Amino acid sequence: MVLLAGLIFLPIRALAAFGLVVVLGHNILDKFSQNLYAFVQQSHWGWLGQVLYFGGPIQIGEHGPTLFVLYSIIPWVGVMALG
């Protein structure tokens, strides 16, 4: 919701265009997502990629609990912008 707060100042057409670009761009990236996911996992910032885009389990520390990201941020911002 905090990310969407900046979008309320956009005109309706710009907001719709933004939402369509995010949603359709997300679907286009599905063809490359397996390679992109492997690249993100090998990075030090892999957890951020999972929170923002991929979702799934994130191990917190070596022996810490597992955090499950059920709703990744970027795709849902696009869906909510279209709504």
mmCIF file of N, CA, C and O in Angstrom, residues 4 7 10-27 74-83:
data_model
loop_
_atom_site.group_PDB
_atom_site.id
_atom_site.type_symbol
_atom_site.label_atom_id
_atom_site.label_comp_id
_atom_site.label_asym_id
_atom_site.label_seq_id
_atom_site.Cartn_x
_atom_site.Cartn_y
_atom_site.Cartn_z
ATOM 1 N N LEU A 4 1.905 1.995 -3.469
ATOM 2 C CA LEU A 4 0.811 2.505 -4.285
ATOM 3 C C LEU A 4 0.471 3.953 -3.963
ATOM 4 O O LEU A 4 -0.174 4.627 -4.762
ATOM 5 N N LEU A 7 1.404 6.363 -6.567
ATOM 6 C CA LEU A 7 0.718 6.217 -7.847
ATOM 7 C C LEU A 7 -0.603 6.973 -7.918
ATOM 8 O O LEU A 7 -1.143 7.163 -8.998
ATOM 9 N N LEU A 10 -0.866 9.961 -10.362
ATOM 10 C CA LEU A 10 -0.799 9.761 -11.805
ATOM 11 C C LEU A 10 -2.182 9.873 -12.426
ATOM 12 O O LEU A 10 -3.183 9.503 -11.812
ATOM 13 N N PRO A 11 -2.244 10.354 -13.671
ATOM 14 C CA PRO A 11 -3.531 10.316 -14.378
ATOM 15 C C PRO A 11 -3.966 8.861 -14.605
ATOM 16 O O PRO A 11 -3.140 7.944 -14.603
ATOM 17 N N ILE A 12 -5.245 8.674 -14.803
ATOM 18 C CA ILE A 12 -5.804 7.323 -14.950
ATOM 19 C C ILE A 12 -5.134 6.558 -16.089
ATOM 20 O O ILE A 12 -4.807 5.380 -15.955
ATOM 21 N N ARG A 13 -4.916 7.213 -17.210
ATOM 22 C CA ARG A 13 -4.293 6.523 -18.360
ATOM 23 C C ARG A 13 -2.858 6.108 -18.050
ATOM 24 O O ARG A 13 -2.427 5.023 -18.441
ATOM 25 N N ALA A 14 -2.110 6.966 -17.362
ATOM 26 C CA ALA A 14 -0.736 6.624 -16.993
ATOM 27 C C ALA A 14 -0.723 5.479 -15.990
ATOM 28 O O ALA A 14 0.136 4.590 -16.061
ATOM 29 N N LEU A 15 -1.659 5.483 -15.064
ATOM 30 C CA LEU A 15 -1.753 4.411 -14.089
ATOM 31 C C LEU A 15 -2.105 3.080 -14.760
ATOM 32 O O LEU A 15 -1.519 2.042 -14.446
ATOM 33 N N ALA A 16 -3.028 3.131 -15.713
ATOM 34 C CA ALA A 16 -3.397 1.917 -16.456
ATOM 35 C C ALA A 16 -2.217 1.418 -17.289
ATOM 36 O O ALA A 16 -1.956 0.214 -17.343
ATOM 37 N N ALA A 17 -1.491 2.334 -17.920
ATOM 38 C CA ALA A 17 -0.316 1.944 -18.713
ATOM 39 C C ALA A 17 0.747 1.317 -17.818
ATOM 40 O O ALA A 17 1.348 0.298 -18.171
ATOM 41 N N PHE A 18 0.981 1.903 -16.653
ATOM 42 C CA PHE A 18 1.954 1.351 -15.702
ATOM 43 C C PHE A 18 1.544 -0.061 -15.286
ATOM 44 O O PHE A 18 2.362 -0.987 -15.295
ATOM 45 N N GLY A 19 0.281 -0.230 -14.931
ATOM 46 C CA GLY A 19 -0.199 -1.550 -14.525
ATOM 47 C C GLY A 19 -0.079 -2.580 -15.627
ATOM 48 O O GLY A 19 0.334 -3.719 -15.383
ATOM 49 N N LEU A 20 -0.409 -2.187 -16.850
ATOM 50 C CA LEU A 20 -0.293 -3.123 -17.981
ATOM 51 C C LEU A 20 1.156 -3.500 -18.259
ATOM 52 O O LEU A 20 1.452 -4.666 -18.545
ATOM 53 N N VAL A 21 2.050 -2.532 -18.175
ATOM 54 C CA VAL A 21 3.471 -2.823 -18.415
ATOM 55 C C VAL A 21 3.989 -3.801 -17.364
ATOM 56 O O VAL A 21 4.701 -4.761 -17.689
ATOM 57 N N VAL A 22 3.630 -3.596 -16.114
ATOM 58 C CA VAL A 22 4.103 -4.498 -15.058
ATOM 59 C C VAL A 22 3.510 -5.893 -15.224
ATOM 60 O O VAL A 22 4.230 -6.894 -15.168
ATOM 61 N N VAL A 23 2.210 -5.988 -15.461
ATOM 62 C CA VAL A 23 1.562 -7.298 -15.568
ATOM 63 C C VAL A 23 2.024 -8.035 -16.826
ATOM 64 O O VAL A 23 2.390 -9.211 -16.766
ATOM 65 N N LEU A 24 2.012 -7.369 -17.965
ATOM 66 C CA LEU A 24 2.428 -8.031 -19.203
ATOM 67 C C LEU A 24 3.939 -8.284 -19.215
ATOM 68 O O LEU A 24 4.388 -9.299 -19.743
ATOM 69 N N GLY A 25 4.711 -7.367 -18.641
ATOM 70 C CA GLY A 25 6.161 -7.575 -18.546
ATOM 71 C C GLY A 25 6.487 -8.758 -17.662
ATOM 72 O O GLY A 25 7.422 -9.512 -17.926
ATOM 73 N N HIS A 26 5.701 -8.939 -16.616
ATOM 74 C CA HIS A 26 5.889 -10.087 -15.733
ATOM 75 C C HIS A 26 5.654 -11.386 -16.499
ATOM 76 O O HIS A 26 6.400 -12.342 -16.354
ATOM 77 N N ASN A 27 4.632 -11.405 -17.325
ATOM 78 C CA ASN A 27 4.339 -12.603 -18.115
ATOM 79 C C ASN A 27 5.396 -12.840 -19.189
ATOM 80 O O ASN A 27 5.709 -13.982 -19.505
ATOM 81 N N ILE A 74 6.404 -6.721 -6.654
ATOM 82 C CA ILE A 74 6.286 -6.084 -7.968
ATOM 83 C C ILE A 74 5.068 -6.569 -8.761
ATOM 84 O O ILE A 74 4.298 -5.743 -9.267
ATOM 85 N N PRO A 75 4.819 -7.860 -8.885
ATOM 86 C CA PRO A 75 3.622 -8.274 -9.635
ATOM 87 C C PRO A 75 2.329 -7.774 -9.004
ATOM 88 O O PRO A 75 1.402 -7.390 -9.711
ATOM 89 N N TRP A 76 2.250 -7.750 -7.691
ATOM 90 C CA TRP A 76 1.020 -7.325 -7.044
ATOM 91 C C TRP A 76 0.797 -5.824 -7.138
ATOM 92 O O TRP A 76 -0.354 -5.372 -7.159
ATOM 93 N N VAL A 77 1.858 -5.034 -7.190
ATOM 94 C CA VAL A 77 1.691 -3.597 -7.403
ATOM 95 C C VAL A 77 1.064 -3.359 -8.775
ATOM 96 O O VAL A 77 0.166 -2.522 -8.929
ATOM 97 N N GLY A 78 1.480 -4.100 -9.776
ATOM 98 C CA GLY A 78 0.890 -3.979 -11.108
ATOM 99 C C GLY A 78 -0.576 -4.377 -11.134
ATOM 100 O O GLY A 78 -1.402 -3.701 -11.747
ATOM 101 N N VAL A 79 -0.909 -5.471 -10.458
ATOM 102 C CA VAL A 79 -2.293 -5.921 -10.411
ATOM 103 C C VAL A 79 -3.166 -4.894 -9.689
ATOM 104 O O VAL A 79 -4.264 -4.562 -10.133
ATOM 105 N N MET A 80 -2.682 -4.376 -8.579
ATOM 106 C CA MET A 80 -3.464 -3.392 -7.825
ATOM 107 C C MET A 80 -3.579 -2.076 -8.567
ATOM 108 O O MET A 80 -4.581 -1.383 -8.463
ATOM 109 N N ALA A 81 -2.557 -1.719 -9.352
ATOM 110 C CA ALA A 81 -2.636 -0.498 -10.156
ATOM 111 C C ALA A 81 -3.712 -0.633 -11.225
ATOM 112 O O ALA A 81 -4.382 0.340 -11.556
ATOM 113 N N LEU A 82 -3.891 -1.829 -11.763
ATOM 114 C CA LEU A 82 -4.940 -2.031 -12.756
ATOM 115 C C LEU A 82 -6.330 -2.049 -12.129
ATOM 116 O O LEU A 82 -7.315 -1.712 -12.789
ATOM 117 N N GLY A 83 -6.411 -2.448 -10.869
ATOM 118 C CA GLY A 83 -7.698 -2.540 -10.204
ATOM 119 C C GLY A 83 -8.244 -1.209 -9.870
ATOM 120 O O GLY A 83 -9.386 -0.903 -9.819
#
